[in-house]
mmCIF file of C-alpha atoms in Angstrom:
data_model
loop_
_atom_site.group_PDB
_atom_site.id
_atom_site.type_symbol
_atom_site.label_atom_id
_atom_site.label_comp_id
_atom_site.label_asym_id
_atom_site.label_seq_id
_atom_site.Cartn_x
_atom_site.Cartn_y
_atom_site.Cartn_z
ATOM 1 C CA MET R 1 73.307 139.456 103.157
ATOM 2 C CA ASN R 2 74.341 137.665 106.336
ATOM 3 C CA PRO R 3 78.051 137.351 107.224
ATOM 4 C CA GLU R 4 78.107 133.566 106.627
ATOM 5 C CA SER R 5 76.878 133.795 103.039
ATOM 6 C CA ARG R 6 79.132 136.805 102.405
ATOM 7 C CA ARG R 7 82.127 134.768 103.529
ATOM 8 C CA LEU R 8 81.100 131.882 101.257
ATOM 9 C CA HIS R 9 80.625 134.322 98.403
ATOM 10 C CA THR R 10 84.086 135.836 98.844
ATOM 11 C CA SER R 11 85.707 132.400 99.146
ATOM 12 C CA ARG R 12 83.934 131.399 95.954
ATOM 13 C CA GLN R 13 85.378 134.430 94.240
ATOM 14 C CA ARG R 14 88.789 133.668 95.691
ATOM 15 C CA ASN R 15 88.994 130.055 94.549
ATOM 16 C CA GLY R 16 87.396 130.882 91.202
ATOM 17 C CA ARG R 17 84.569 128.337 91.412
ATOM 18 C CA THR R 18 81.025 129.125 90.437
ATOM 19 C CA PRO R 19 78.040 127.372 92.043
ATOM 20 C CA GLU R 20 77.833 125.200 88.908
ATOM 21 C CA ASP R 21 81.462 124.145 89.381
ATOM 22 C CA ASN R 22 80.735 123.262 92.992
ATOM 23 C CA SER R 23 77.719 121.209 91.952
ATOM 24 C CA CYS R 24 79.798 119.353 89.362
ATOM 25 C CA PHE R 25 82.550 118.854 91.925
ATOM 26 C CA ARG R 26 80.074 117.458 94.467
ATOM 27 C CA SER R 27 78.531 115.062 91.952
ATOM 28 C CA CYS R 28 82.014 113.912 90.963
ATOM 29 C CA LEU R 29 82.824 113.275 94.641
ATOM 30 C CA THR R 30 79.577 111.345 95.053
ATOM 31 C CA MET R 31 80.439 109.224 92.022
ATOM 32 C CA LYS R 32 83.942 108.578 93.396
ATOM 33 C CA ARG R 33 82.464 107.600 96.781
ATOM 34 C CA ARG R 34 80.121 105.155 95.060
ATOM 35 C CA GLN R 35 83.013 103.655 93.109
ATOM 36 C CA THR R 36 85.038 103.366 96.319
ATOM 37 C CA LEU R 37 82.164 101.607 98.092
ATOM 38 C CA LYS R 38 81.736 99.189 95.174
ATOM 39 C CA ALA R 39 85.470 98.491 95.183
ATOM 40 C CA LYS R 40 85.408 97.861 98.951
ATOM 41 C CA GLU R 41 82.478 95.454 98.508
ATOM 42 C CA LYS R 42 84.372 93.597 95.772
ATOM 43 C CA ILE R 43 87.467 93.372 97.982
ATOM 44 C CA GLN R 44 85.322 92.038 100.842
ATOM 45 C CA THR R 45 83.751 89.421 98.543
ATOM 46 C CA LEU R 46 87.169 88.369 97.266
ATOM 47 C CA ALA R 47 88.460 88.080 100.831
ATOM 48 C CA GLU R 48 85.501 85.869 101.788
ATOM 49 C CA LEU R 49 85.986 83.680 98.709
ATOM 50 C CA THR R 50 89.700 83.373 99.442
ATOM 51 C CA LEU R 51 88.939 82.198 102.976
ATOM 52 C CA LYS R 52 86.452 79.632 101.639
ATOM 53 C CA VAL R 53 88.987 78.325 99.132
ATOM 54 C CA LYS R 54 91.681 78.120 101.806
ATOM 55 C CA SER R 55 89.423 76.246 104.220
ATOM 56 C CA THR R 56 88.226 73.883 101.468
ATOM 57 C CA THR R 57 91.813 73.244 100.390
ATOM 58 C CA ARG R 58 92.795 72.595 104.004
ATOM 59 C CA MET R 59 89.866 70.202 104.379
ATOM 60 C CA TRP R 60 90.873 68.253 101.252
ATOM 61 C CA LYS R 61 94.501 68.127 102.356
ATOM 62 C CA ASN R 62 93.400 66.746 105.736
ATOM 63 C CA ARG R 63 91.202 64.181 104.002
ATOM 64 C CA GLU R 64 94.085 63.106 101.763
ATOM 65 C CA LEU R 65 96.373 62.888 104.778
ATOM 66 C CA ILE R 66 93.862 60.746 106.682
ATOM 67 C CA SER R 67 93.400 58.445 103.685
ATOM 68 C CA PHE R 68 97.182 58.183 103.345
ATOM 69 C CA ILE R 69 97.646 57.349 107.038
ATOM 70 C CA SER R 70 94.805 54.829 107.196
ATOM 71 C CA PRO R 71 94.121 53.463 103.689
ATOM 72 C CA SER R 72 91.375 51.163 105.002
ATOM 73 C CA ASN R 73 89.129 54.207 105.563
ATOM 74 C CA SER R 74 89.749 55.764 102.172
ATOM 75 C CA PRO R 75 86.984 55.590 99.545
ATOM 76 C CA THR R 76 89.319 53.943 97.008
ATOM 77 C CA ALA R 77 90.199 51.089 99.394
ATOM 78 C CA ARG R 78 86.533 50.215 99.931
ATOM 79 C CA SER R 79 85.692 49.705 96.270
#
């Protein structure tokens, strides 16, 4: 038995985890990482949508302001 594996073996005995526990622990971590990545993607999507809504709202406000300042250019004045 090489010193590296002996050290791992003794640490395993010390912390009371079996190889099966470690495997379960690793798969749980992997699942948590996946959930974190999905959550980050959702946050990114929400941030992008928020920016689109803000810019669209700004555009409509500008359009309303322009139509208020010069009613001759507004669509309602033409009809």
